[in-house]
mmCIF file of C-alpha atoms and ligand atoms in Angstrom:
data_model
loop_
_atom_site.group_PDB
_atom_site.id
_atom_site.type_symbol
_atom_site.label_atom_id
_atom_site.label_comp_id
_atom_site.label_asym_id
_atom_site.label_seq_id
_atom_site.Cartn_x
_atom_site.Cartn_y
_atom_site.Cartn_z
ATOM 1 C CA MET I 11 0.080 -0.038 -0.064
ATOM 2 C CA ASN I 12 1.284 3.480 -0.900
ATOM 3 C CA THR I 13 0.018 6.031 1.476
ATOM 4 C CA LEU I 14 0.518 9.684 0.875
ATOM 5 C CA LYS I 15 -0.725 12.560 2.972
ATOM 6 C CA VAL I 16 -2.140 15.876 2.256
ATOM 7 C CA GLN I 17 -0.799 18.004 4.995
ATOM 8 C CA LEU I 18 -3.345 20.564 6.008
ATOM 9 C CA GLY I 19 -3.324 20.663 9.837
ATOM 10 C CA GLU I 20 -6.491 19.326 11.188
ATOM 11 C CA ARG I 21 -7.938 18.813 7.720
ATOM 12 C CA SER I 22 -5.015 16.548 6.626
ATOM 13 C CA TYR I 23 -6.011 13.310 4.925
ATOM 14 C CA PRO I 24 -4.547 10.233 3.467
ATOM 15 C CA ILE I 25 -4.464 9.086 -0.186
ATOM 16 C CA TYR I 26 -4.290 5.294 -0.431
ATOM 17 C CA ILE I 27 -2.897 4.030 -3.743
ATOM 18 C CA ASP I 28 -3.117 0.220 -4.269
ATOM 19 C CA SER I 29 -4.366 -2.476 -6.442
ATOM 20 C CA GLY I 30 -7.496 -3.893 -4.712
ATOM 21 C CA VAL I 31 -7.868 -0.904 -2.418
ATOM 22 C CA LEU I 32 -11.633 -0.834 -3.092
ATOM 23 C CA SER I 33 -12.111 -4.189 -1.498
ATOM 24 C CA ASP I 34 -10.102 -3.168 1.678
ATOM 25 C CA SER I 35 -13.157 -3.099 3.857
ATOM 26 C CA ALA I 36 -11.322 -2.300 7.178
ATOM 27 C CA ARG I 37 -9.603 0.750 5.689
ATOM 28 C CA LEU I 38 -12.807 2.056 3.919
ATOM 29 C CA ASN I 39 -14.952 1.798 6.963
ATOM 30 C CA ARG I 40 -12.404 3.537 9.133
ATOM 31 C CA HIS I 41 -13.090 6.720 7.379
ATOM 32 C CA ILE I 42 -16.832 6.526 7.477
ATOM 33 C CA LYS I 43 -18.369 8.638 10.202
ATOM 34 C CA GLY I 44 -21.884 8.125 11.299
ATOM 35 C CA ARG I 45 -24.214 5.245 10.342
ATOM 36 C CA GLN I 46 -25.254 6.505 6.804
ATOM 37 C CA VAL I 47 -23.595 6.573 3.546
ATOM 38 C CA LEU I 48 -24.668 8.269 0.271
ATOM 39 C CA VAL I 49 -22.721 6.759 -2.708
ATOM 40 C CA ILE I 50 -22.792 9.230 -5.668
ATOM 41 C CA SER I 51 -21.771 7.835 -8.963
ATOM 42 C CA ASN I 52 -23.086 7.886 -12.547
ATOM 43 C CA THR I 53 -24.858 5.751 -14.954
ATOM 44 C CA THR I 54 -21.582 4.441 -16.571
ATOM 45 C CA VAL I 55 -19.497 3.783 -13.473
ATOM 46 C CA ALA I 56 -22.065 2.269 -11.165
ATOM 47 C CA PRO I 57 -22.699 -0.830 -13.239
ATOM 48 C CA LEU I 58 -18.866 -1.351 -13.260
ATOM 49 C CA LEU I 59 -18.027 -0.703 -9.559
ATOM 50 C CA MET I 60 -20.987 0.084 -7.343
ATOM 51 C CA ASP I 61 -21.535 -3.608 -6.198
ATOM 52 C CA ARG I 62 -17.837 -3.863 -5.285
ATOM 53 C CA VAL I 63 -17.786 -0.761 -3.215
ATOM 54 C CA CYS I 64 -21.048 -1.530 -1.547
ATOM 55 C CA ALA I 65 -19.773 -4.950 -0.625
ATOM 56 C CA SER I 66 -16.867 -3.356 1.238
ATOM 57 C CA LEU I 67 -19.168 -1.185 3.393
ATOM 58 C CA ASP I 68 -20.047 -2.358 6.825
ATOM 59 C CA PRO I 69 -23.331 -4.327 6.477
ATOM 60 C CA SER I 70 -24.808 -2.371 9.353
ATOM 61 C CA LEU I 71 -24.640 1.022 7.556
ATOM 62 C CA LYS I 72 -27.597 2.446 5.837
ATOM 63 C CA VAL I 73 -26.486 3.044 2.220
ATOM 64 C CA SER I 74 -28.342 5.070 -0.384
ATOM 65 C CA GLN I 75 -27.191 5.587 -4.025
ATOM 66 C CA VAL I 76 -27.658 8.308 -6.471
ATOM 67 C CA LEU I 77 -26.643 7.860 -10.120
ATOM 68 C CA LEU I 78 -26.108 11.103 -12.053
ATOM 69 C CA PRO I 79 -26.372 11.366 -15.765
ATOM 70 C CA ASP I 80 -22.890 10.971 -17.327
ATOM 71 C CA GLY I 81 -21.063 13.772 -18.947
ATOM 72 C CA GLU I 82 -19.472 17.249 -18.456
ATOM 73 C CA GLU I 83 -22.643 18.746 -19.904
ATOM 74 C CA HIS I 84 -24.416 17.457 -16.855
ATOM 75 C CA LYS I 85 -22.074 19.185 -14.230
ATOM 76 C CA THR I 86 -24.630 21.747 -13.409
ATOM 77 C CA LEU I 87 -26.438 23.248 -10.452
ATOM 78 C CA GLY I 88 -29.718 21.578 -11.730
ATOM 79 C CA VAL I 89 -28.272 18.215 -11.723
ATOM 80 C CA LEU I 90 -26.641 18.737 -8.361
ATOM 81 C CA GLU I 91 -30.045 18.895 -6.906
ATOM 82 C CA GLN I 92 -30.482 15.159 -7.670
ATOM 83 C CA ILE I 93 -27.906 14.571 -4.911
ATOM 84 C CA PHE I 94 -29.697 16.808 -2.337
ATOM 85 C CA ASP I 95 -33.109 15.291 -3.316
ATOM 86 C CA LYS I 96 -31.805 11.743 -2.498
ATOM 87 C CA ALA I 97 -30.075 12.722 0.620
ATOM 88 C CA LEU I 98 -33.165 14.367 2.036
ATOM 89 C CA GLU I 99 -35.546 11.625 0.776
ATOM 90 C CA ASP I 100 -33.568 9.080 2.607
ATOM 91 C CA ASN I 101 -33.263 11.251 5.771
ATOM 92 C CA HIS I 102 -29.486 11.590 5.708
ATOM 93 C CA ASN I 103 -28.386 13.673 8.696
ATOM 94 C CA ARG I 104 -25.314 15.711 9.357
ATOM 95 C CA SER I 105 -23.314 12.764 10.318
ATOM 96 C CA THR I 106 -23.726 11.111 6.971
ATOM 97 C CA THR I 107 -20.783 10.252 4.650
ATOM 98 C CA PHE I 108 -20.933 11.311 0.935
ATOM 99 C CA LEU I 109 -18.782 8.983 -1.151
ATOM 100 C CA ALA I 110 -17.900 9.933 -4.623
ATOM 101 C CA LEU I 111 -17.376 7.076 -7.087
ATOM 102 C CA GLY I 112 -16.483 8.155 -10.486
ATOM 103 C CA GLY I 113 -14.310 10.451 -12.591
ATOM 104 C CA GLY I 114 -13.762 14.231 -12.023
ATOM 105 C CA VAL I 115 -17.323 15.240 -12.855
ATOM 106 C CA VAL I 116 -18.823 13.010 -10.223
ATOM 107 C CA GLY I 117 -16.122 13.875 -7.673
ATOM 108 C CA ASP I 118 -16.468 17.660 -8.173
ATOM 109 C CA MET I 119 -20.172 17.526 -7.780
ATOM 110 C CA ALA I 120 -20.151 15.106 -4.841
ATOM 111 C CA GLY I 121 -17.516 17.240 -3.093
ATOM 112 C CA PHE I 122 -19.692 20.429 -3.718
ATOM 113 C CA ALA I 123 -22.725 18.632 -2.492
ATOM 114 C CA ALA I 124 -20.869 17.476 0.611
ATOM 115 C CA ALA I 125 -19.645 21.027 1.397
ATOM 116 C CA SER I 126 -23.171 22.358 1.241
ATOM 117 C CA TYR I 127 -25.437 19.609 2.501
ATOM 118 C CA GLN I 128 -26.504 20.655 5.929
ATOM 119 C CA ARG I 129 -23.620 23.082 5.809
ATOM 120 C CA GLY I 130 -20.991 20.302 5.441
ATOM 121 C CA VAL I 131 -20.722 16.501 5.825
ATOM 122 C CA ASN I 132 -17.990 13.861 5.733
ATOM 123 C CA PHE I 133 -16.738 13.147 2.249
ATOM 124 C CA LEU I 134 -14.642 10.337 0.666
ATOM 125 C CA GLN I 135 -13.322 10.193 -2.860
ATOM 126 C CA ILE I 136 -12.862 6.960 -4.861
ATOM 127 C CA PRO I 137 -11.701 8.407 -8.406
ATOM 128 C CA THR I 138 -12.158 6.036 -11.258
ATOM 129 C CA THR I 139 -10.525 7.798 -14.254
ATOM 130 C CA LEU I 140 -6.777 8.581 -14.631
ATOM 131 C CA LEU I 141 -7.444 12.221 -14.592
ATOM 132 C CA ALA I 142 -9.422 12.046 -11.187
ATOM 133 C CA GLN I 143 -6.824 9.680 -9.684
ATOM 134 C CA VAL I 144 -3.957 12.087 -10.441
ATOM 135 C CA ASP I 145 -5.605 15.413 -10.103
ATOM 136 C CA SER I 146 -9.280 16.222 -9.244
ATOM 137 C CA SER I 147 -9.761 13.886 -6.310
ATOM 138 C CA VAL I 148 -7.008 15.455 -4.383
ATOM 139 C CA GLY I 149 -6.897 19.163 -3.191
ATOM 140 C CA GLY I 150 -10.437 19.969 -2.390
ATOM 141 C CA LYS I 151 -11.633 21.951 -5.389
ATOM 142 C CA THR I 152 -15.337 21.228 -5.965
ATOM 143 C CA GLY I 153 -18.082 22.625 -7.986
ATOM 144 C CA VAL I 154 -20.123 22.782 -11.190
ATOM 145 C CA ASN I 155 -19.965 24.701 -14.405
ATOM 146 C CA HIS I 156 -22.202 27.643 -15.508
ATOM 147 C CA PRO I 157 -23.042 28.106 -19.140
ATOM 148 C CA LEU I 158 -20.915 31.226 -19.046
ATOM 149 C CA GLY I 159 -17.817 29.659 -17.501
ATOM 150 C CA LYS I 160 -16.079 26.432 -16.243
ATOM 151 C CA ASN I 161 -16.256 25.447 -12.547
ATOM 152 C CA MET I 162 -17.599 29.000 -11.849
ATOM 153 C CA ILE I 163 -19.819 27.728 -8.948
ATOM 154 C CA GLY I 164 -18.084 25.826 -6.160
ATOM 155 C CA ALA I 165 -16.257 25.586 -2.971
ATOM 156 C CA PHE I 166 -12.861 24.447 -1.367
ATOM 157 C CA TYR I 167 -13.837 21.291 0.457
ATOM 158 C CA GLN I 168 -11.290 18.598 1.337
ATOM 159 C CA PRO I 169 -12.263 14.931 1.445
ATOM 160 C CA GLN I 170 -11.410 12.953 4.563
ATOM 161 C CA ALA I 171 -9.643 10.361 2.496
ATOM 162 C CA VAL I 172 -8.876 9.324 -1.157
ATOM 163 C CA PHE I 173 -8.841 5.608 -2.310
ATOM 164 C CA ILE I 174 -7.051 5.038 -5.612
ATOM 165 C CA ASP I 175 -7.199 1.652 -7.186
ATOM 166 C CA PRO I 176 -5.288 1.669 -10.619
ATOM 167 C CA ASP I 177 -6.913 -1.621 -11.649
ATOM 168 C CA VAL I 178 -10.295 0.240 -12.210
ATOM 169 C CA LEU I 179 -8.649 1.972 -15.077
ATOM 170 C CA ASP I 180 -8.701 -1.177 -17.103
ATOM 171 C CA SER I 181 -12.219 -0.350 -18.396
ATOM 172 C CA LEU I 182 -11.442 3.341 -19.095
ATOM 173 C CA PRO I 183 -11.774 4.170 -22.820
ATOM 174 C CA ASP I 184 -8.441 5.089 -24.600
ATOM 175 C CA ARG I 185 -9.587 8.715 -25.205
ATOM 176 C CA GLU I 186 -10.379 9.240 -21.516
ATOM 177 C CA TYR I 187 -7.056 7.589 -20.590
ATOM 178 C CA ALA I 188 -5.077 9.907 -22.888
ATOM 179 C CA ALA I 189 -6.915 12.867 -21.373
ATOM 180 C CA GLY I 190 -5.696 11.797 -17.958
ATOM 181 C CA LEU I 191 -2.144 11.635 -19.215
ATOM 182 C CA ALA I 192 -2.172 15.281 -20.036
ATOM 183 C CA GLU I 193 -2.544 16.077 -16.453
ATOM 184 C CA VAL I 194 0.298 13.704 -15.503
ATOM 185 C CA ILE I 195 2.575 15.372 -18.048
ATOM 186 C CA LYS I 196 1.496 18.689 -16.468
ATOM 187 C CA TYR I 197 3.246 17.820 -13.217
ATOM 188 C CA GLY I 198 6.526 17.147 -14.931
ATOM 189 C CA LEU I 199 6.278 20.459 -16.740
ATOM 190 C CA ILE I 200 5.562 22.676 -13.795
ATOM 191 C CA CYS I 201 7.587 21.230 -10.923
ATOM 192 C CA ASP I 202 9.375 18.107 -11.618
ATOM 193 C CA PRO I 203 11.954 17.944 -14.438
ATOM 194 C CA ALA I 204 13.178 14.500 -13.428
ATOM 195 C CA PHE I 205 9.519 13.095 -13.633
ATOM 196 C CA TYR I 206 9.162 14.695 -16.996
ATOM 197 C CA GLU I 207 12.116 12.758 -18.342
ATOM 198 C CA TRP I 208 10.920 9.547 -16.595
ATOM 199 C CA LEU I 209 7.621 9.929 -18.263
ATOM 200 C CA GLN I 210 9.200 10.494 -21.666
ATOM 201 C CA HIS I 211 11.303 7.400 -21.134
ATOM 202 C CA HIS I 212 8.234 5.286 -20.414
ATOM 203 C CA ARG I 213 6.141 6.795 -23.161
ATOM 204 C CA ASP I 214 5.432 3.471 -24.743
ATOM 205 C CA ASP I 215 4.669 1.752 -21.544
ATOM 206 C CA PHE I 216 1.969 4.427 -21.007
ATOM 207 C CA VAL I 217 0.399 3.545 -24.349
ATOM 208 C CA ALA I 218 0.474 -0.132 -23.318
ATOM 209 C CA ARG I 219 -0.986 0.750 -19.874
ATOM 210 C CA ASP I 220 1.807 -0.931 -18.083
ATOM 211 C CA LYS I 221 0.658 -1.331 -14.519
ATOM 212 C CA ALA I 222 3.813 -0.773 -12.639
ATOM 213 C CA VAL I 223 4.694 2.411 -14.642
ATOM 214 C CA LEU I 224 1.134 3.633 -14.417
ATOM 215 C CA SER I 225 1.076 3.178 -10.534
ATOM 216 C CA GLU I 226 4.341 4.953 -10.211
ATOM 217 C CA ALA I 227 3.102 7.846 -12.315
ATOM 218 C CA ILE I 228 -0.078 8.073 -10.214
ATOM 219 C CA LYS I 229 1.902 8.117 -6.919
ATOM 220 C CA ARG I 230 4.328 10.830 -8.233
ATOM 221 C CA SER I 231 1.506 13.033 -9.604
ATOM 222 C CA CYS I 232 -0.450 12.830 -6.213
ATOM 223 C CA ALA I 233 2.725 13.555 -4.337
ATOM 224 C CA ALA I 234 3.292 16.675 -6.458
ATOM 225 C CA LYS I 235 -0.180 17.774 -6.107
ATOM 226 C CA ALA I 236 -0.264 17.102 -2.299
ATOM 227 C CA ARG I 237 2.979 19.192 -1.867
ATOM 228 C CA VAL I 238 1.472 22.147 -3.701
ATOM 229 C CA VAL I 239 -1.942 22.030 -2.031
ATOM 230 C CA ALA I 240 -0.326 21.864 1.464
ATOM 231 C CA GLU I 241 1.662 25.003 0.582
ATOM 232 C CA ASP I 242 -1.168 26.823 -0.767
ATOM 233 C CA GLU I 243 -4.637 25.372 -0.244
ATOM 234 C CA ARG I 244 -6.869 28.190 -1.439
ATOM 235 C CA GLU I 245 -4.747 29.345 -4.407
ATOM 236 C CA GLY I 246 -3.454 32.583 -2.976
ATOM 237 C CA GLY I 247 -0.138 31.944 -4.745
ATOM 238 C CA VAL I 248 1.789 28.833 -5.766
ATOM 239 C CA ARG I 249 -1.271 26.526 -6.330
ATOM 240 C CA ALA I 250 -1.958 28.486 -9.591
ATOM 241 C CA ILE I 251 0.809 26.547 -11.186
ATOM 242 C CA LEU I 252 -1.496 23.493 -11.213
ATOM 243 C CA ASN I 253 -3.491 25.481 -13.815
ATOM 244 C CA LEU I 254 -0.896 25.262 -16.568
ATOM 245 C CA GLY I 255 -2.757 25.246 -19.879
ATOM 246 C CA HIS I 256 -6.122 25.570 -17.979
ATOM 247 C CA THR I 257 -6.906 29.274 -18.748
ATOM 248 C CA PHE I 258 -6.813 28.382 -22.423
ATOM 249 C CA GLY I 259 -8.224 25.032 -21.816
ATOM 250 C CA HIS I 260 -11.320 26.264 -19.890
ATOM 251 C CA ALA I 261 -11.919 28.750 -22.677
ATOM 252 C CA ILE I 262 -11.867 25.976 -25.264
ATOM 253 C CA GLU I 263 -14.328 23.812 -23.127
ATOM 254 C CA ALA I 264 -16.827 26.615 -22.610
ATOM 255 C CA ALA I 265 -16.555 27.969 -26.122
ATOM 256 C CA GLN I 266 -16.978 24.594 -27.760
ATOM 257 C CA GLY I 267 -19.749 23.409 -25.488
ATOM 258 C CA TYR I 268 -19.079 21.306 -22.472
ATOM 259 C CA GLY I 269 -18.308 17.709 -23.316
ATOM 260 C CA SER I 270 -17.191 18.412 -26.860
ATOM 261 C CA TRP I 271 -13.522 18.580 -25.890
ATOM 262 C CA LEU I 272 -12.570 16.430 -22.947
ATOM 263 C CA HIS I 273 -11.059 18.451 -20.097
ATOM 264 C CA GLY I 274 -7.592 16.750 -20.484
ATOM 265 C CA GLU I 275 -7.713 17.376 -24.186
ATOM 266 C CA ALA I 276 -8.300 21.041 -23.711
ATOM 267 C CA VAL I 277 -5.564 21.139 -21.137
ATOM 268 C CA SER I 278 -3.171 19.378 -23.638
ATOM 269 C CA ALA I 279 -3.792 21.991 -26.233
ATOM 270 C CA GLY I 280 -3.738 24.763 -23.606
ATOM 271 C CA MET I 281 -0.289 23.591 -22.263
ATOM 272 C CA VAL I 282 1.216 23.718 -25.784
ATOM 273 C CA LEU I 283 -0.095 27.340 -26.062
ATOM 274 C CA ALA I 284 1.443 28.200 -22.787
ATOM 275 C CA ALA I 285 4.647 26.619 -23.902
ATOM 276 C CA ARG I 286 4.741 28.659 -27.184
ATOM 277 C CA LEU I 287 4.019 31.700 -25.268
ATOM 278 C CA SER I 288 6.940 31.003 -22.997
ATOM 279 C CA VAL I 289 9.174 30.664 -26.117
ATOM 280 C CA ASN I 290 7.978 34.176 -27.033
ATOM 281 C CA GLN I 291 9.272 35.315 -23.593
ATOM 282 C CA GLY I 292 12.617 33.782 -24.371
ATOM 283 C CA TRP I 293 12.355 31.156 -21.566
ATOM 284 C CA ILE I 294 12.007 27.844 -23.329
ATOM 285 C CA THR I 295 13.107 26.748 -26.761
ATOM 286 C CA ASP I 296 11.321 25.831 -30.036
ATOM 287 C CA ALA I 297 12.924 22.384 -29.761
ATOM 288 C CA GLU I 298 11.468 21.790 -26.256
ATOM 289 C CA VAL I 299 7.968 22.698 -27.582
ATOM 290 C CA ALA I 300 8.528 20.357 -30.603
ATOM 291 C CA ARG I 301 9.387 17.545 -28.209
ATOM 292 C CA LEU I 302 6.282 18.164 -26.145
ATOM 293 C CA VAL I 303 4.107 18.396 -29.174
ATOM 294 C CA GLN I 304 5.380 15.120 -30.603
ATOM 295 C CA TRP I 305 4.861 13.353 -27.326
ATOM 296 C CA LEU I 306 1.362 14.530 -26.805
ATOM 297 C CA GLU I 307 0.429 13.738 -30.501
ATOM 298 C CA ALA I 308 1.944 10.233 -29.916
ATOM 299 C CA MET I 309 -0.730 10.016 -27.103
ATOM 300 C CA SER I 310 -3.421 11.066 -29.589
ATOM 301 C CA LEU I 311 -3.758 14.388 -27.678
ATOM 302 C CA PRO I 312 -4.642 17.691 -29.404
ATOM 303 C CA THR I 313 -1.755 20.197 -29.619
ATOM 304 C CA SER I 314 -3.596 23.157 -31.124
ATOM 305 C CA PRO I 315 -6.820 24.982 -30.304
ATOM 306 C CA PRO I 316 -9.851 24.911 -32.456
ATOM 307 C CA LYS I 317 -9.506 27.272 -35.408
ATOM 308 C CA ASP I 318 -13.089 28.608 -35.189
ATOM 309 C CA MET I 319 -12.413 30.589 -31.953
ATOM 310 C CA SER I 320 -12.064 34.269 -32.923
ATOM 311 C CA ALA I 321 -9.621 36.522 -30.853
ATOM 312 C CA ALA I 322 -12.748 38.111 -29.373
ATOM 313 C CA THR I 323 -14.093 34.807 -28.107
ATOM 314 C CA TRP I 324 -10.721 33.941 -26.546
ATOM 315 C CA THR I 325 -10.575 37.352 -24.725
ATOM 316 C CA GLU I 326 -14.190 37.043 -23.557
ATOM 317 C CA HIS I 327 -13.634 33.619 -22.005
ATOM 318 C CA MET I 328 -10.138 34.256 -20.728
ATOM 319 C CA LEU I 329 -11.074 37.456 -18.911
ATOM 320 C CA ARG I 330 -13.862 35.433 -17.081
ATOM 321 C CA ASP I 331 -11.197 33.130 -15.685
ATOM 322 C CA LYS I 332 -11.045 32.727 -12.026
ATOM 323 C CA LYS I 333 -7.340 33.861 -12.200
ATOM 324 C CA VAL I 334 -8.329 37.275 -13.379
ATOM 325 C CA VAL I 335 -7.420 39.692 -10.504
ATOM 326 C CA ASP I 336 -8.689 43.331 -11.000
ATOM 327 C CA GLY I 337 -8.817 42.921 -14.764
ATOM 328 C CA ARG I 338 -5.291 41.495 -15.009
ATOM 329 C CA LEU I 339 -5.142 37.983 -16.241
ATOM 330 C CA ARG I 340 -2.668 35.681 -14.496
ATOM 331 C CA LEU I 341 -1.203 33.090 -16.800
ATOM 332 C CA VAL I 342 0.885 30.147 -15.972
ATOM 333 C CA LEU I 343 4.015 29.897 -18.317
ATOM 334 C CA LEU I 344 7.255 27.930 -18.194
ATOM 335 C CA ALA I 345 10.446 29.403 -17.123
ATOM 336 C CA GLN I 346 12.056 26.237 -18.068
ATOM 337 C CA ILE I 347 10.890 22.611 -18.437
ATOM 338 C CA GLY I 348 10.045 21.645 -14.859
ATOM 339 C CA GLU I 349 9.577 25.064 -13.502
ATOM 340 C CA ALA I 350 6.326 27.041 -13.915
ATOM 341 C CA ARG I 351 6.287 30.829 -13.743
ATOM 342 C CA ILE I 352 3.171 32.854 -12.932
ATOM 343 C CA VAL I 353 2.823 35.980 -15.084
ATOM 344 C CA ASP I 354 0.321 38.827 -14.653
ATOM 345 C CA ASP I 355 1.967 41.580 -16.630
ATOM 346 C CA LEU I 356 1.608 40.312 -20.137
ATOM 347 C CA PRO I 357 0.064 43.146 -22.198
ATOM 348 C CA ARG I 358 -3.312 42.333 -23.318
ATOM 349 C CA SER I 359 -2.437 43.334 -26.874
ATOM 350 C CA GLU I 360 0.318 40.772 -26.882
ATOM 351 C CA LEU I 361 -1.852 38.039 -25.790
ATOM 352 C CA GLU I 362 -4.650 38.949 -28.280
ATOM 353 C CA ALA I 363 -2.066 39.009 -31.069
ATOM 354 C CA PHE I 364 -0.710 35.636 -30.061
ATOM 355 C CA MET I 365 -4.224 34.096 -29.985
ATOM 356 C CA ALA I 366 -5.032 35.603 -33.281
ATOM 357 C CA THR I 367 -2.314 33.562 -34.931
ATOM 358 C CA PHE I 368 -4.349 30.338 -34.115
ATOM 359 C CA SER I 369 -7.548 31.582 -35.373
ATOM 360 C CA SER I 370 -9.180 31.504 -38.749
ATOM 361 C CA ALA I 371 -12.545 32.864 -37.445
HETATM 362 P P1 NAD K 7 -15.460 12.383 -16.309
HETATM 363 O O1 NAD K 7 -15.691 12.349 -14.804
HETATM 364 O O2 NAD K 7 -16.481 12.844 -17.134
HETATM 365 O O3 NAD K 7 -15.092 10.806 -16.705
HETATM 366 C C1 NAD K 7 -14.797 10.552 -18.036
HETATM 367 C C2 NAD K 7 -15.676 9.358 -18.672
HETATM 368 O O4 NAD K 7 -15.160 8.110 -18.088
HETATM 369 C C3 NAD K 7 -17.156 9.433 -18.149
HETATM 370 O O5 NAD K 7 -17.942 9.053 -19.212
HETATM 371 C C4 NAD K 7 -17.201 8.454 -16.964
HETATM 372 O O6 NAD K 7 -18.482 7.907 -16.762
HETATM 373 C C5 NAD K 7 -16.207 7.344 -17.517
HETATM 374 N N1 NAD K 7 -15.660 6.563 -16.458
HETATM 375 C C6 NAD K 7 -15.182 6.879 -15.359
HETATM 376 N N2 NAD K 7 -14.593 5.931 -14.639
HETATM 377 C C7 NAD K 7 -14.534 4.821 -15.476
HETATM 378 C C8 NAD K 7 -14.085 3.585 -15.523
HETATM 379 N N3 NAD K 7 -13.302 3.066 -14.497
HETATM 380 N N4 NAD K 7 -14.292 2.688 -16.607
HETATM 381 C C9 NAD K 7 -14.870 3.202 -17.672
HETATM 382 N N5 NAD K 7 -15.390 4.465 -17.811
HETATM 383 C C10 NAD K 7 -15.284 5.368 -16.633
HETATM 384 O O7 NAD K 7 -14.172 13.076 -16.672
HETATM 385 P P2 NAD K 7 -12.781 13.208 -15.916
HETATM 386 O O8 NAD K 7 -11.656 13.356 -16.900
HETATM 387 O O9 NAD K 7 -12.513 12.182 -14.912
HETATM 388 O O10 NAD K 7 -12.885 14.575 -15.075
HETATM 389 C C11 NAD K 7 -12.945 15.817 -15.747
HETATM 390 C C12 NAD K 7 -13.651 16.785 -14.777
HETATM 391 O O11 NAD K 7 -12.796 16.906 -13.670
HETATM 392 C C13 NAD K 7 -13.894 18.124 -15.287
HETATM 393 O O12 NAD K 7 -15.116 18.578 -15.029
HETATM 394 C C14 NAD K 7 -12.739 19.008 -14.738
HETATM 395 O O13 NAD K 7 -13.241 20.300 -14.518
HETATM 396 C C15 NAD K 7 -12.535 18.304 -13.363
HETATM 397 N N6 NAD K 7 -11.394 18.564 -12.733
HETATM 398 C C16 NAD K 7 -11.368 19.048 -11.508
HETATM 399 C C17 NAD K 7 -10.126 19.271 -10.761
HETATM 400 C C18 NAD K 7 -10.169 19.597 -9.322
HETATM 401 O O14 NAD K 7 -9.135 19.895 -8.792
HETATM 402 N N7 NAD K 7 -11.305 19.487 -8.606
HETATM 403 C C19 NAD K 7 -8.961 18.904 -11.500
HETATM 404 C C20 NAD K 7 -8.893 18.576 -12.786
HETATM 405 C C21 NAD K 7 -10.187 18.371 -13.482
HETATM 406 N N1 LIG K 8 -6.477 21.361 -10.934
HETATM 407 C C1 LIG K 8 -5.958 22.569 -10.349
HETATM 408 C C2 LIG K 8 -6.041 22.504 -8.755
HETATM 409 O O1 LIG K 8 -6.505 21.641 -8.168
HETATM 410 O O2 LIG K 8 -5.724 23.515 -8.277
#
């Protein structure tokens, strides 16, 4: 068992990473408070994993289930109500435990529901996509989308524990798996050059879904995320580096319609844009960007944004980003491979001219 810890004082929590951890009844039940559990999943994941998880729960617990519709387009305030409806119908009280079983969409929604149901209840994460295992289940960002902007309604709310079983990824479609790899590569780019090189070295093993390599990558990704979150839980500073590519990516997701581009795909194209902008600052080289692009393409990930987004569309979406402070856009760029740099003084005209080079709209 690999156990990491997110160090946040009295809100610290463990991340358990191991094959078969979902069937580790004793460990799972140790983190359940009260006598009630609401398992929140979706219509795709539940048929695959719900029985296994429920079999691990103490039989004396009162267990309810709510299955959300599957897809980023359902990550809305309206669909969130289904969780509250079920919790209230089944009389879940303040000592209940909400258990998220699914990818980042389920995890973000279950976490936000846990943060707000009766002003906050116990919350556990069982992430079932690569993206959720390396990123969204750790760190306490929860929420839903708004038609005008991605993840615009939400709360910081940490889980009490995260249970990661790499074996559940066996059923993950290739496109979703690749989208998760984009976030793995992100950690190498922003803060761990040795990890970046290690990942490149094991490129083919990732395509082949080699279990040992995958487990190591999940562990190193979670360790990187836990370090950053422990330093800056609420993104007052350094946590922003986790958003490499996301300002561009969120604009793509919102402008193209949620669910059209996967989150990891939008981040992939966004990271290349951030890398190219870093070349313009004289920080990294064209050769380094070319190496990144070739790698992402080998993983079937997009490396350029949709051409139909006009400069005005880019500006509109990027200025609505949560990282805009007093009208100034904070971008995450690369000082070098393995070191992110937060920039808030890039002239708007320079950014607009840069975006215009990718647009035929
Ligand atoms: P997702 O939750 O939509 O899951 C992707 C697809 O895989 C879905 O169809 C899902 O039903 C299916 N699936 C899940 N587990 C499966 C399994 N084991 N086998 C087969 N199919 C499975 O998408 P995602 O990529 O996991 O998460 C993306 C979301 O996460 C976005 O909404 C993004 O904003 C959010 N996110 C949040 C954070 C955070 O810090 N909270 C970080 C990154 C991303
Ligand atoms: N995915 C960005 C963050 O958790 O801060």
